mmCIF file of C-alpha atoms (C1' of nucleotides) in Angstrom:
data_model
loop_
_atom_site.group_PDB
_atom_site.id
_atom_site.type_symbol
_atom_site.label_atom_id
_atom_site.label_comp_id
_atom_site.label_asym_id
_atom_site.label_seq_id
_atom_site.Cartn_x
_atom_site.Cartn_y
_atom_site.Cartn_z
ATOM 1 C CA UNK A 1 29.148 -32.350 -47.409
ATOM 2 C CA UNK A 2 28.170 -35.922 -45.625
ATOM 3 C CA UNK A 3 29.414 -37.613 -42.411
ATOM 4 C CA UNK A 4 28.130 -40.647 -40.721
ATOM 5 C CA UNK A 5 24.954 -39.007 -39.072
ATOM 6 C CA UNK A 6 24.064 -37.973 -42.925
ATOM 7 C CA UNK A 7 24.777 -41.159 -44.538
ATOM 8 C CA UNK A 8 23.003 -43.027 -42.080
ATOM 9 C CA UNK A 9 20.252 -40.536 -42.908
ATOM 10 C CA UNK A 10 20.043 -40.967 -46.287
ATOM 11 C CA UNK A 11 19.730 -44.216 -45.811
ATOM 12 C CA UNK A 12 17.397 -44.281 -43.848
ATOM 13 C CA UNK A 13 15.012 -41.969 -46.109
ATOM 14 C CA UNK A 14 15.965 -44.522 -49.407
ATOM 15 C CA UNK A 15 14.661 -47.530 -46.891
ATOM 16 C CA UNK A 16 11.327 -45.912 -46.746
ATOM 17 C CA UNK A 17 11.185 -44.930 -50.741
ATOM 18 C CA UNK A 18 12.174 -48.267 -51.848
ATOM 19 C CA UNK A 19 11.019 -51.578 -50.003
ATOM 20 C CA UNK A 20 12.672 -54.289 -49.160
ATOM 21 C CA UNK A 21 12.485 -56.801 -51.679
ATOM 22 C CA UNK A 22 11.872 -53.967 -54.747
ATOM 23 C CA UNK A 23 13.248 -55.276 -57.946
ATOM 24 C CA UNK A 24 15.871 -53.224 -60.286
ATOM 25 C CA UNK A 25 14.342 -52.159 -63.199
ATOM 26 C CA UNK A 26 17.167 -50.307 -64.806
ATOM 27 C CA UNK A 27 19.560 -47.469 -65.311
ATOM 28 C CA UNK A 28 20.484 -44.211 -66.766
ATOM 29 C CA UNK A 29 23.358 -42.913 -66.869
ATOM 30 C CA UNK A 30 23.547 -38.730 -67.867
ATOM 31 C CA UNK A 31 26.722 -38.402 -66.607
ATOM 32 C CA UNK A 32 29.906 -41.186 -66.390
ATOM 33 C CA UNK A 33 32.377 -39.436 -65.035
ATOM 34 C CA UNK A 34 32.506 -38.377 -61.082
ATOM 35 C CA UNK A 35 34.916 -38.790 -59.268
ATOM 36 C CA UNK A 36 36.242 -41.965 -61.121
ATOM 37 C CA UNK A 37 34.581 -43.298 -63.806
ATOM 38 C CA UNK A 38 31.511 -44.921 -63.724
ATOM 39 C CA UNK A 39 31.510 -49.358 -64.028
ATOM 40 C CA UNK A 40 28.486 -48.892 -66.451
ATOM 41 C CA UNK A 41 28.461 -52.620 -67.573
ATOM 42 C CA UNK A 42 28.804 -53.751 -63.818
ATOM 43 C CA UNK A 43 26.492 -51.745 -62.413
ATOM 44 C CA UNK A 44 24.077 -52.546 -65.264
ATOM 45 C CA UNK A 45 24.482 -56.581 -64.248
ATOM 46 C CA UNK A 46 22.159 -55.104 -61.443
ATOM 47 C CA UNK A 47 19.004 -54.773 -63.478
ATOM 48 C CA UNK A 48 16.785 -57.593 -62.354
ATOM 49 C CA UNK A 49 18.504 -58.190 -58.560
ATOM 50 C CA UNK A 50 16.647 -57.919 -55.858
ATOM 51 C CA UNK A 51 17.034 -55.309 -53.310
ATOM 52 C CA UNK A 52 17.617 -56.429 -49.600
ATOM 53 C CA UNK A 53 18.660 -53.697 -47.611
ATOM 54 C CA UNK A 54 19.898 -50.314 -47.905
ATOM 55 C CA UNK A 55 22.977 -49.638 -45.445
ATOM 56 C CA UNK A 56 25.460 -47.663 -44.297
ATOM 57 C CA UNK A 57 29.060 -48.842 -43.940
ATOM 58 C CA UNK A 58 31.068 -45.487 -42.419
ATOM 59 C CA UNK A 59 30.588 -43.173 -44.916
ATOM 60 C CA UNK A 60 28.690 -45.206 -47.414
ATOM 61 C CA UNK A 61 25.428 -46.271 -48.956
ATOM 62 C CA UNK A 62 25.351 -50.059 -49.818
ATOM 63 C CA UNK A 63 22.390 -51.235 -51.711
ATOM 64 C CA UNK A 64 22.545 -54.890 -50.522
ATOM 65 C CA UNK A 65 20.734 -57.126 -53.399
ATOM 66 C CA UNK A 66 20.623 -61.260 -54.117
ATOM 67 C CA UNK A 67 23.605 -59.866 -56.709
ATOM 68 C CA UNK A 68 25.957 -58.434 -54.313
ATOM 69 C CA UNK A 69 26.209 -54.959 -53.186
ATOM 70 C CA UNK A 70 25.717 -51.902 -55.416
ATOM 71 C CA UNK A 71 27.425 -49.291 -52.967
ATOM 72 C CA UNK A 72 27.452 -44.824 -53.220
ATOM 73 C CA UNK A 73 29.673 -42.203 -51.599
ATOM 74 C CA UNK A 74 28.122 -38.566 -51.515
ATOM 75 C CA UNK A 75 31.639 -36.953 -51.328
ATOM 76 C CA UNK A 76 30.905 -33.411 -50.416
ATOM 77 C CA UNK A 77 27.554 -32.637 -52.611
ATOM 78 C CA UNK A 78 26.211 -35.862 -52.893
ATOM 79 C CA UNK A 79 22.147 -36.528 -52.901
ATOM 80 C CA UNK A 80 19.669 -38.965 -53.762
ATOM 81 C CA UNK A 81 16.128 -38.788 -53.878
ATOM 82 C CA UNK A 82 12.975 -40.116 -55.230
ATOM 83 C CA UNK A 83 12.333 -38.824 -59.047
ATOM 84 C CA UNK A 84 8.712 -39.268 -59.834
ATOM 85 C CA UNK A 85 7.853 -40.089 -63.324
ATOM 86 C CA UNK A 86 6.086 -36.553 -64.030
ATOM 87 C CA UNK A 87 8.976 -35.380 -63.050
ATOM 88 C CA UNK A 88 12.136 -34.073 -65.138
ATOM 89 C CA UNK A 89 15.951 -34.546 -63.657
ATOM 90 C CA UNK A 90 18.005 -31.385 -62.598
ATOM 91 C CA UNK A 91 21.488 -30.342 -64.003
ATOM 92 C CA UNK A 92 23.075 -32.026 -62.147
ATOM 93 C CA UNK A 93 21.248 -35.625 -61.539
ATOM 94 C CA UNK A 94 23.988 -37.915 -62.947
ATOM 95 C CA UNK A 95 22.346 -41.499 -62.264
ATOM 96 C CA UNK A 96 18.759 -42.686 -62.340
ATOM 97 C CA UNK A 97 17.990 -46.506 -60.695
ATOM 98 C CA UNK A 98 14.324 -47.294 -61.680
ATOM 99 C CA UNK A 99 12.833 -50.033 -59.166
ATOM 100 C CA UNK A 100 9.673 -52.433 -59.724
ATOM 101 C CA UNK A 101 6.229 -49.973 -58.954
ATOM 102 C CA UNK A 102 7.700 -47.298 -60.642
ATOM 103 C CA UNK A 103 9.796 -46.066 -58.042
ATOM 104 C CA UNK A 104 12.626 -44.066 -59.169
ATOM 105 C CA UNK A 105 15.856 -42.361 -57.418
ATOM 106 C CA UNK A 106 18.134 -40.153 -58.674
ATOM 107 C CA UNK A 107 21.638 -39.460 -57.781
ATOM 108 C CA UNK A 108 22.471 -35.890 -58.078
ATOM 109 C CA UNK A 109 25.935 -34.270 -57.413
ATOM 110 C CA UNK A 110 27.236 -30.880 -57.948
ATOM 111 C CA UNK A 111 30.701 -31.142 -57.774
ATOM 112 C CA UNK A 112 31.004 -34.501 -58.441
ATOM 113 C CA UNK A 113 33.606 -36.022 -55.750
ATOM 114 C CA UNK A 114 30.614 -39.120 -55.452
ATOM 115 C CA UNK A 115 31.633 -42.128 -56.797
ATOM 116 C CA UNK A 116 29.900 -45.782 -57.634
ATOM 117 C CA UNK A 117 31.248 -49.367 -57.338
ATOM 118 C CA UNK A 118 29.983 -52.707 -56.252
ATOM 119 C CA UNK A 119 31.446 -55.846 -54.428
ATOM 120 C CA UNK A 120 30.127 -59.521 -53.439
ATOM 121 C CA UNK A 121 27.998 -60.182 -50.251
ATOM 122 C CA UNK A 122 31.312 -59.603 -48.340
ATOM 123 C CA UNK A 123 31.934 -56.092 -48.753
ATOM 124 C CA UNK A 124 34.953 -56.171 -46.511
ATOM 125 C CA UNK A 125 36.967 -58.568 -48.867
ATOM 126 C CA UNK A 126 37.011 -55.485 -51.423
ATOM 127 C CA UNK A 127 39.841 -53.132 -51.799
ATOM 128 C CA UNK A 128 38.370 -50.228 -50.822
ATOM 129 C CA UNK A 129 36.828 -51.235 -47.607
ATOM 130 C CA UNK A 130 39.877 -53.424 -46.787
ATOM 131 C CA UNK A 131 41.208 -49.240 -45.958
ATOM 132 C CA UNK A 132 38.088 -48.907 -43.903
ATOM 133 C CA UNK A 133 38.625 -48.783 -40.189
ATOM 134 C CA UNK A 134 36.198 -49.514 -37.221
ATOM 135 C CA UNK A 135 33.099 -48.206 -36.901
ATOM 136 C CA UNK A 136 32.431 -45.348 -34.526
ATOM 137 C CA UNK A 137 29.304 -46.621 -33.124
ATOM 138 C CA UNK A 138 30.290 -49.828 -32.343
ATOM 139 C CA UNK A 139 31.699 -51.545 -29.176
ATOM 140 C CA UNK A 140 34.921 -52.180 -31.089
ATOM 141 C CA UNK A 141 35.358 -48.464 -30.451
ATOM 142 C CA UNK A 142 36.733 -47.809 -27.553
ATOM 143 C CA UNK A 143 39.723 -46.502 -25.877
ATOM 144 C CA UNK A 144 42.434 -48.878 -26.044
ATOM 145 C CA UNK A 145 41.630 -48.742 -30.043
ATOM 146 C CA UNK A 146 42.095 -45.661 -30.161
ATOM 147 C CA UNK A 147 45.186 -45.582 -27.696
ATOM 148 C CA UNK A 148 47.214 -47.929 -30.171
ATOM 149 C CA UNK A 149 46.195 -46.334 -32.801
ATOM 150 C CA UNK A 150 46.935 -42.855 -31.907
ATOM 151 C CA UNK A 151 50.202 -44.034 -30.928
ATOM 152 C CA UNK A 152 53.546 -43.355 -32.496
ATOM 153 C CA UNK A 153 51.323 -41.353 -34.255
ATOM 154 C CA UNK A 154 53.167 -37.458 -35.274
ATOM 155 C CA UNK A 155 50.304 -36.189 -37.244
ATOM 156 C CA UNK A 156 47.561 -33.276 -35.307
ATOM 157 C CA UNK A 157 44.945 -35.529 -33.268
ATOM 158 C CA UNK A 158 42.354 -33.996 -35.735
ATOM 159 C CA UNK A 159 44.250 -35.184 -38.730
ATOM 160 C CA UNK A 160 44.011 -38.448 -37.038
ATOM 161 C CA UNK A 161 40.154 -38.772 -36.520
ATOM 162 C CA UNK A 162 39.941 -37.791 -40.077
ATOM 163 C CA UNK A 163 41.277 -40.674 -40.958
ATOM 164 C CA UNK A 164 38.984 -43.122 -41.884
ATOM 165 C CA UNK A 165 41.478 -46.259 -41.439
ATOM 166 C CA UNK A 166 41.438 -45.753 -38.515
ATOM 167 C CA UNK A 167 37.557 -44.897 -37.504
ATOM 168 C CA UNK A 168 35.063 -44.535 -40.076
ATOM 169 C CA UNK A 169 32.353 -42.039 -40.634
ATOM 170 C CA UNK A 170 33.665 -39.058 -38.948
ATOM 171 C CA UNK A 171 34.343 -35.872 -40.918
ATOM 172 C CA UNK A 172 35.462 -32.282 -40.336
ATOM 173 C CA UNK A 173 32.014 -30.991 -38.201
ATOM 174 C CA UNK A 174 32.059 -34.000 -35.794
ATOM 175 C CA UNK A 175 35.430 -34.492 -35.129
ATOM 176 C CA UNK A 176 35.933 -30.526 -34.380
ATOM 177 C CA UNK A 177 32.719 -30.977 -32.356
ATOM 178 C CA UNK A 178 34.248 -33.702 -30.233
ATOM 179 C CA UNK A 179 37.578 -32.234 -29.414
ATOM 180 C CA UNK A 180 35.700 -29.169 -28.506
ATOM 181 C CA UNK A 181 33.514 -31.027 -26.123
ATOM 182 C CA UNK A 182 36.727 -33.046 -24.879
ATOM 183 C CA UNK A 183 38.728 -30.113 -24.030
ATOM 184 C CA UNK A 184 41.990 -31.207 -26.706
ATOM 185 C CA UNK A 185 43.177 -28.714 -28.846
ATOM 186 C CA UNK A 186 42.886 -29.993 -32.666
ATOM 187 C CA UNK A 187 47.200 -29.691 -33.016
ATOM 188 C CA UNK A 188 48.044 -31.851 -30.475
ATOM 189 C CA UNK A 189 49.878 -34.566 -31.602
ATOM 190 C CA UNK A 190 47.699 -37.960 -31.664
ATOM 191 C CA UNK A 191 50.689 -39.345 -29.733
ATOM 192 C CA UNK A 192 50.182 -36.926 -26.836
ATOM 193 C CA UNK A 193 47.296 -36.659 -25.668
ATOM 194 C CA UNK A 194 46.527 -38.051 -22.059
ATOM 195 C CA UNK A 195 45.369 -41.693 -22.313
ATOM 196 C CA UNK A 196 43.297 -40.845 -19.775
ATOM 197 C CA UNK A 197 41.194 -38.388 -21.912
ATOM 198 C CA UNK A 198 40.643 -41.399 -24.385
ATOM 199 C CA UNK A 199 37.316 -42.961 -22.624
ATOM 200 C CA UNK A 200 35.832 -39.329 -22.649
ATOM 201 C CA UNK A 201 36.575 -38.760 -26.260
ATOM 202 C CA UNK A 202 34.983 -41.761 -27.379
ATOM 203 C CA UNK A 203 32.048 -41.153 -25.315
ATOM 204 C CA UNK A 204 31.458 -37.463 -26.888
ATOM 205 C CA UNK A 205 32.105 -39.348 -30.360
ATOM 206 C CA UNK A 206 29.358 -41.648 -29.586
ATOM 207 C CA UNK A 207 27.180 -39.153 -27.926
ATOM 208 C CA UNK A 208 27.651 -36.889 -31.234
ATOM 209 C CA UNK A 209 26.959 -39.015 -33.283
ATOM 210 C CA UNK A 210 23.884 -40.107 -31.878
ATOM 211 C CA UNK A 211 22.324 -37.039 -31.222
ATOM 212 C CA UNK A 212 22.897 -36.038 -34.786
ATOM 213 C CA UNK A 213 21.888 -39.371 -36.311
ATOM 214 C CA UNK A 214 18.834 -38.578 -34.401
ATOM 215 C CA UNK A 215 18.428 -34.664 -35.227
ATOM 216 C CA UNK A 216 18.240 -35.559 -38.825
ATOM 217 C CA UNK A 217 22.554 -34.830 -39.685
ATOM 218 C CA UNK A 218 23.633 -31.446 -40.124
ATOM 219 C CA UNK A 219 22.781 -28.647 -42.982
ATOM 220 C CA UNK A 220 25.525 -25.675 -43.470
ATOM 221 C CA UNK A 221 24.476 -25.874 -46.810
ATOM 222 C CA UNK A 222 23.812 -28.428 -49.240
ATOM 223 C CA UNK A 223 23.313 -31.370 -46.787
ATOM 224 C CA UNK A 224 19.560 -32.411 -47.766
ATOM 225 C CA UNK A 225 17.465 -36.402 -46.887
ATOM 226 C CA UNK A 226 16.135 -37.997 -50.060
ATOM 227 C CA UNK A 227 12.846 -36.066 -48.924
ATOM 228 C CA UNK A 228 14.730 -33.172 -49.386
ATOM 229 C CA UNK A 229 14.746 -32.369 -45.566
ATOM 230 C CA UNK A 230 17.045 -30.497 -43.297
ATOM 231 C CA UNK A 231 19.189 -31.869 -40.833
ATOM 232 C CA UNK A 232 18.388 -29.942 -37.491
ATOM 233 C CA UNK A 233 22.051 -31.132 -35.720
ATOM 234 C CA UNK A 234 23.718 -27.910 -36.831
ATOM 235 C CA UNK A 235 22.263 -25.682 -34.213
ATOM 236 C CA UNK A 236 23.978 -28.039 -31.730
ATOM 237 C CA UNK A 237 27.279 -27.169 -32.852
ATOM 238 C CA UNK A 238 29.324 -25.638 -30.553
ATOM 239 C CA UNK A 239 32.223 -24.868 -32.853
ATOM 240 C CA UNK A 240 32.244 -25.254 -35.586
ATOM 241 C CA UNK A 241 31.400 -23.078 -38.269
ATOM 242 C CA UNK A 242 31.633 -20.421 -35.025
ATOM 243 C CA UNK A 243 35.064 -18.479 -35.953
ATOM 244 C CA UNK A 244 35.274 -15.155 -34.306
ATOM 245 C CA UNK A 245 31.572 -15.624 -32.274
ATOM 246 C CA UNK A 246 32.179 -15.905 -28.291
ATOM 247 C CA UNK A 247 32.812 -19.903 -26.836
ATOM 248 C CA UNK A 248 29.694 -21.221 -24.690
ATOM 249 C CA UNK A 249 31.946 -22.226 -21.958
ATOM 250 C CA UNK A 250 34.905 -19.546 -21.466
ATOM 251 C CA UNK A 251 33.584 -16.761 -23.733
ATOM 252 C CA UNK A 252 36.686 -16.204 -25.693
ATOM 253 C CA UNK A 253 36.781 -16.202 -29.482
ATOM 254 C CA UNK A 254 36.255 -19.248 -30.791
ATOM 255 C CA UNK A 255 39.398 -19.670 -33.655
ATOM 256 C CA UNK A 256 39.998 -21.422 -36.723
ATOM 257 C CA UNK A 257 42.997 -23.150 -37.844
ATOM 258 C CA UNK A 258 44.168 -24.731 -40.869
ATOM 259 C CA UNK A 259 45.438 -28.598 -40.913
ATOM 260 C CA UNK A 260 45.960 -30.461 -43.426
ATOM 261 C CA UNK A 261 44.193 -28.313 -45.335
ATOM 262 C CA UNK A 262 41.010 -28.503 -43.552
ATOM 263 C CA UNK A 263 39.587 -25.679 -41.335
ATOM 264 C CA UNK A 264 39.764 -26.381 -38.007
ATOM 265 C CA UNK A 265 37.207 -24.711 -35.220
ATOM 266 C CA UNK A 266 38.755 -24.838 -32.085
ATOM 267 C CA UNK A 267 38.468 -22.758 -28.459
ATOM 268 C CA UNK A 268 41.909 -21.544 -27.189
ATOM 269 C CA UNK A 269 41.036 -21.488 -23.249
ATOM 270 C CA UNK A 270 39.171 -24.643 -23.128
ATOM 271 C CA UNK A 271 41.023 -26.809 -25.689
ATOM 272 C CA UNK A 272 44.471 -27.962 -24.330
ATOM 273 C "C1'" DA B 1 57.260 -43.913 -44.740
ATOM 274 C "C1'" DG B 2 54.669 -40.634 -42.493
ATOM 275 C "C1'" DG B 3 52.485 -36.448 -43.146
ATOM 276 C "C1'" DA B 4 51.058 -32.201 -45.824
ATOM 277 C "C1'" DA B 5 49.905 -29.885 -49.866
ATOM 278 C "C1'" DA B 6 47.690 -30.824 -53.886
ATOM 279 C "C1'" DA B 7 44.406 -32.208 -57.470
ATOM 280 C "C1'" DC B 8 39.346 -33.939 -58.316
ATOM 281 C "C1'" DC B 9 34.913 -30.144 -59.323
ATOM 282 C "C1'" DT B 10 30.722 -26.365 -59.293
ATOM 283 C "C1'" DG B 11 28.782 -22.692 -56.831
ATOM 284 C "C1'" DC B 12 28.362 -19.033 -53.765
ATOM 285 C "C1'" DG B 13 29.559 -15.013 -50.919
ATOM 286 C "C1'" DT B 14 32.691 -10.853 -50.136
ATOM 287 C "C1'" DG B 15 35.418 -7.250 -51.378
ATOM 288 C "C1'" DC B 16 37.332 -4.170 -54.667
ATOM 289 C "C1'" DT C 1 27.757 -5.281 -62.431
ATOM 290 C "C1'" DG C 2 31.340 -7.910 -63.138
ATOM 291 C "C1'" DC C 3 35.413 -10.343 -61.868
ATOM 292 C "C1'" DA C 4 38.686 -12.351 -58.754
ATOM 293 C "C1'" DC C 5 39.303 -14.698 -54.745
ATOM 294 C "C1'" DG C 6 38.686 -18.041 -51.020
ATOM 295 C "C1'" DC C 7 36.175 -21.659 -49.402
ATOM 296 C "C1'" DA C 8 33.128 -25.533 -48.748
ATOM 297 C "C1'" DG C 9 30.305 -32.341 -44.169
ATOM 298 C "C1'" DG C 10 35.779 -36.090 -48.865
ATOM 299 C "C1'" DT C 11 39.089 -39.273 -51.099
ATOM 300 C "C1'" DT C 12 43.035 -39.946 -53.564
ATOM 301 C "C1'" DT C 13 47.518 -38.669 -55.545
ATOM 302 C "C1'" DT C 14 51.544 -36.375 -55.468
ATOM 303 C "C1'" DC C 15 55.377 -34.599 -53.399
ATOM 304 C "C1'" DC C 16 58.249 -33.809 -50.189
#
DNA sequence: AGGAAAACCTGCGTGC
DNA sequence: TGCACGCAGGTTTTCC
C-alpha cells in the first residue's frame, strides 16, 4: 500500500497525535506473527522511553526515543491510528502503544505484511538500513547517482527504480507515474536509458513525490492517514490503474504490462 | 551473480 | 448465492 508520500503523511499525522516528550507506558500485542515474528521482549524494553520524534526513512516509520529507535514498516495494508480509551479494537489491530496522558495508538494490518524492529540511535548501522538506498528527496539523488546505479543493469528501468537498495521510498505507483512523465517505457533496460533523460527523471520523481506528500498521498483502496483520512493524489495519477483508458497526451489506450510480478501501466506511444 | 518468480496474507471484485 | 480466480501502494526467499 504505502510508498514514501503515504509513509511521510503517517509520520506527520502520528506526530500530531503523540506529542514530543510523551513517555511509552505500555505495549499490547494482539498478534505476534506479522511478516516476521515481533521482537516482543525488545519492544517491551522501550517501556518508559521518552519519545523524541516520529520520522520517516525510506518507507519506514521511526519512533525515535531516548533509548533508541523503534521502527515500523506498513507492508501493503498497515495503518496507524489513535485508539481512544473508550473505543474497542478492530479485527486486524495487532499492536497497541500506550503513551502518557492516555494517548494510545494502534497498528492495524489485514494482510500482516508489515513488521517491527528496533535499532540504536544510529539506525544506518542496523542490517536492515544498511541495505537501504538514498532518499529520493535528498541532494544525493541526482542524475549522476542514477547513471551509476543504472550502469550495467540488465533489469527493466522500472524494476531498478523499485529496488530499495538504490533509491529508497519509491513504489509501484510513483515509478509508473515518473516513467510516463519522462517518456521512458518501463521495460527498457536500465543501462539503456539515455543519460540525457536522467536529469528529467530525477526532477519528475522529486516533483511527483512532493506533490503527493502535499496532497496527502494516494488512496487506491486501503490507505488512510492516522486520522482516517484518504489521500488526494490518486486524482493526479496519469497512468497508474488506468489500463484501457486514453492517454492524457496522445489519447491512445494505456497498457498494463507485467514486470517482475508487478503491474506496470504505460503508454506505448508516449514512452520509449 | 543477477534477475525473475514464488512466498508471505486477507479481502474484494469479476465472471461463471 | 456461491465459488474459483485474479489482483492489490511491499519485501524476502527461492529458483534458475
